[in-house]
C-alpha atoms as one frame of an Amber mdcrd trajectory, in Angstrom:
protein
  24.377   2.849  -5.105  26.430   0.444  -7.222  25.032  -2.725  -8.815  26.888
  -4.842  -6.263  25.423  -2.803  -3.411  21.916  -3.208  -4.820  22.348  -6.980
  -5.108  23.520  -7.145  -1.482  20.517  -5.066  -0.448  18.178  -7.453  -2.252
  19.452 -10.328  -0.084  18.211  -8.526   3.043  14.739  -7.762   1.738  11.704
  -9.543   3.176   8.196  -9.848   1.717   6.878  -7.276   4.197   9.344  -4.642
   2.953   7.322  -2.440   0.618   9.851  -2.362  -2.237   9.960  -6.181  -2.265
   6.236  -6.667  -1.705   5.459  -4.443  -4.671   7.444  -6.731  -6.973   6.012
  -9.888  -5.401   2.482  -8.528  -5.773   2.862  -8.146  -9.528   2.483 -11.934
  -9.660  -1.258 -12.693  -9.566  -0.690 -16.218  -8.275   1.302 -14.914  -5.301
  -1.473 -12.445  -4.473  -4.022 -15.200  -4.843  -2.121 -17.454  -2.432  -1.819
 -14.655   0.134  -5.484 -13.655  -0.112  -6.754 -17.238  -0.030  -4.891 -17.711
   3.248  -5.913 -14.447   4.917  -9.525 -14.583   3.753  -9.702 -18.361   4.333
 -11.225 -19.000   0.923  -9.527 -21.651  -1.239 -11.795 -20.851  -4.194 -10.841
 -17.171  -4.329  -9.305 -16.028  -7.626  -7.391 -12.888  -8.573  -8.045 -11.618
 -12.082  -5.904  -8.460 -12.006  -3.336  -6.632  -9.878  -2.214  -3.007 -10.065
   0.798  -1.960  -7.995   2.036   1.522  -7.104   4.708   1.690  -9.822   2.503
   0.179 -12.535   1.914   2.257 -15.651  -1.770   1.425 -15.141  -1.796   3.053
 -11.699  -4.635   5.607 -11.804  -4.276   6.757  -8.226  -1.064   8.768  -8.387
   1.629   9.336  -5.797  -0.753  11.022  -3.375  -2.470   7.690  -2.654  -0.248
   4.810  -1.669  -1.781   1.506  -2.779   0.740  -1.318  -2.489  -1.389  -3.807
  -4.425  -4.948  -3.323  -5.660  -6.389  -6.698  -6.642  -9.532  -7.340  -8.614
 -11.025 -10.666  -7.569 -12.872 -13.042  -9.838 -16.089 -12.078  -8.056 -15.589
  -8.426  -9.049 -14.651  -7.338  -5.546 -11.692  -4.988  -5.120  -9.062  -5.809
  -2.524  -6.320  -3.396  -1.522  -3.381  -5.059   0.249  -1.043  -2.815   2.250
   2.158  -3.697   4.100   3.175  -1.537   7.051   6.349  -1.727   9.089   6.001
   1.520  11.055   3.419   2.455  13.655   3.524   6.218  13.261   0.206   6.836
  11.531  -3.536   6.523  12.091  -3.915   3.326  10.083  -7.657   3.037  10.595
  -8.271   6.421   9.007  -5.734   5.680   6.308  -7.609   2.474   5.435 -10.875
   4.402   5.343  -9.376   7.083   3.090  -7.857   4.571   0.662 -11.155   2.709
   0.440 -13.015   5.915  -0.395 -10.525   6.753  -3.167 -10.739   3.230  -4.594
 -14.539   3.372  -4.565 -14.641   6.769  -6.268 -12.137   5.761  -8.961 -13.913
   2.477  -9.675 -17.384   4.022  -9.936 -18.672   5.796 -13.030 -20.815   8.906
 -12.759 -24.455   7.905 -12.491 -23.767   4.453 -11.064 -26.552   3.309  -8.764
 -25.328   2.941  -5.201 -26.400  -0.695  -5.168 -23.825  -1.326  -7.916 -20.862
   0.271  -6.129 -18.138  -2.398  -5.917 -17.434  -4.254  -2.695 -14.065  -3.219
  -1.265 -11.735  -5.029   1.100  -8.731  -3.347   2.698  -6.154  -5.768   4.110
  -3.387  -4.377   6.312  -0.340  -6.539   6.989   1.785  -5.025   9.757   4.726
  -5.883  11.982   2.841  -4.712  15.069  -0.402  -5.538  16.822  -1.639  -1.985
  17.159  -5.001  -3.137  18.565  -3.006  -4.842  21.357  -5.558  -7.597  21.828
  -3.145 -10.478  21.276  -4.599 -11.748  17.991  -3.008 -12.440  14.623  -5.996
 -11.218  12.631  -8.811  -8.728  13.208 -11.931  -8.375  11.049 -13.635  -4.998
  11.321 -17.229  -4.722  10.197 -20.079  -2.319  10.964 -22.747  -3.237  13.475
 -25.807  -1.492  14.866 -24.689  -0.649  18.386 -28.086  -1.088  20.001 -28.870
  -4.500  18.519 -25.375  -5.796  17.620 -26.733  -6.492  14.142 -24.218  -6.715
  11.286 -24.560  -4.031   8.591 -23.204  -4.843   5.138 -22.305  -1.648   3.264
 -19.731  -3.349   1.029 -16.656  -2.158   2.951 -14.538  -4.652   4.898 -11.284
  -4.237   6.819  -8.877  -6.996   7.802  -5.813  -6.242   9.908  -3.150  -8.932
  10.155   0.112  -8.743  12.079   3.383 -10.656  12.252   3.938 -10.177  15.995
   1.296 -12.629  17.304   1.557 -16.350  16.492  -1.726 -18.179  17.059  -0.601
 -21.396  15.347  -2.824 -20.974  12.289  -1.942 -20.922   8.586  -2.425 -17.162
   8.714   0.289 -16.741  11.341   2.510 -19.132   9.350   2.080 -16.843   6.350
   2.883 -13.832   8.537   6.070 -15.586   9.653   7.051 -15.946   5.994   6.470
 -12.232   5.459   9.319 -11.406   7.858  11.873 -13.907   6.540  14.702 -13.176
   4.127  14.504 -16.779   2.898  11.013 -18.252   2.614  10.813 -22.048   2.751
   7.330 -22.929   4.016   5.866 -25.566   1.667   2.326 -24.363   2.462   3.012
 -21.303   0.295   4.735 -22.584  -2.872   3.886 -19.558  -5.035   5.428 -17.161
  -2.525   8.462 -19.407  -1.960   9.196 -19.760  -5.672   8.744 -16.071  -6.418
  11.012 -14.971  -3.554  13.648 -17.465  -4.698  13.410 -16.267  -8.304  13.751
 -12.590  -7.393  16.674 -13.182  -5.046  18.733 -15.817  -6.847  18.081 -15.691
 -10.603  19.757 -13.151 -12.873  16.396 -12.119 -14.284  14.924 -11.644 -10.834
  17.848  -9.607  -9.557  17.678  -7.444 -12.675  13.988  -6.714 -12.025  14.700
  -5.848  -8.393  17.603  -3.556  -9.305  15.429  -1.664 -11.805  12.653  -1.231
  -9.230  15.115   0.015  -6.603  16.644   2.467  -9.065  13.206   3.825  -9.991
  12.198   4.203  -6.350  15.401   6.052  -5.510  14.858   8.410  -8.455  11.235
   8.962  -7.402  12.274   9.724  -3.824  14.835  12.273  -5.049  12.226  13.862
  -7.303   9.662  14.053  -4.492  12.251  15.595  -2.145  13.053  18.211  -4.784
   9.359  18.970  -5.342   8.792  19.346  -1.607  11.758  21.715  -1.281  10.408
  23.846  -4.138   6.920  23.875  -2.597   8.355  25.136   0.687  10.225  27.832
  -1.250   6.907  28.986  -2.763   5.343  29.168   0.712   8.250  31.194   2.079
   8.141  33.634  -0.846   4.390  34.106  -0.383   5.039  34.874   3.273   7.494
  37.557   2.142   4.813  38.924  -0.214   6.835  38.319  -3.371   4.768  38.935
  -6.511   2.843  35.770  -7.376   3.649  36.000 -11.090   7.356  36.037 -10.260
   6.992  33.007  -7.992   5.014  31.152 -10.658   7.801  31.758 -13.207  10.372
  30.313 -10.813   8.308  27.329  -9.653   5.544  26.630 -12.209   5.044  23.000
 -11.145   4.884  23.656  -7.401   3.165  27.058  -7.286  -0.438  25.919  -6.855
   0.381  23.427  -4.105   2.537  25.983  -2.315  -0.204  28.612  -2.507  -2.799
  26.133  -1.256  -0.688  25.309   1.805   0.064  28.993   2.386  -3.648  29.864
   2.377  -4.414  26.958   4.725  -1.858  28.117   7.305  -3.105  31.705   6.974
  -6.711  30.808   7.869
């Protein structure tokens, strides 16, 4: 992809597109504006943000965290953007929350000190199909309908239902190539900077180049892993396979053993 092609591609990106959201989310003030709106808390502050491509990302490629925010209160808030509806998003949210909790908790930590975790899903579809812009999922005791606070909270927001609130106005902005809503100045200014300034376009081009290279690398790794599996099926000597594919051997063997059981 040439530089000119990348610049043209940038023009079509919207905040809900993961490559663009990742760059937007690096700005703490943008994250703060988004979270204040969704969580309806004007006093909320964001003290830190880690995105997927950040050098500080401790979660690795196996766990996709679009933006992990640390709030001023110490709570952790993972914000995810989803355009497709081809996954079990509830279980994905649960899995991500468990990984975040484990990574953020030192060995020996008392359970009462485990950090509070929010998972916020922003999607282009209302997969609950209840006609609402936002859904808050909390635990209750079924028999008494009593709320149970275990420190895990899920919020699902979608762009397909407009209920006339500030939240739906924000969701409308998430799907626009040009964002102009004055209620969200941080988001408006950041989108404009990334799309129109030379510095912003340079940042976006670098991110796109890195993501393309990562995708190529992952495709190559997956192809090599499948080669390991096929060779194990053919009963090729494991030492020979390991010499050919040292980086992918263990994963290939793990998958081979799983399918054999």
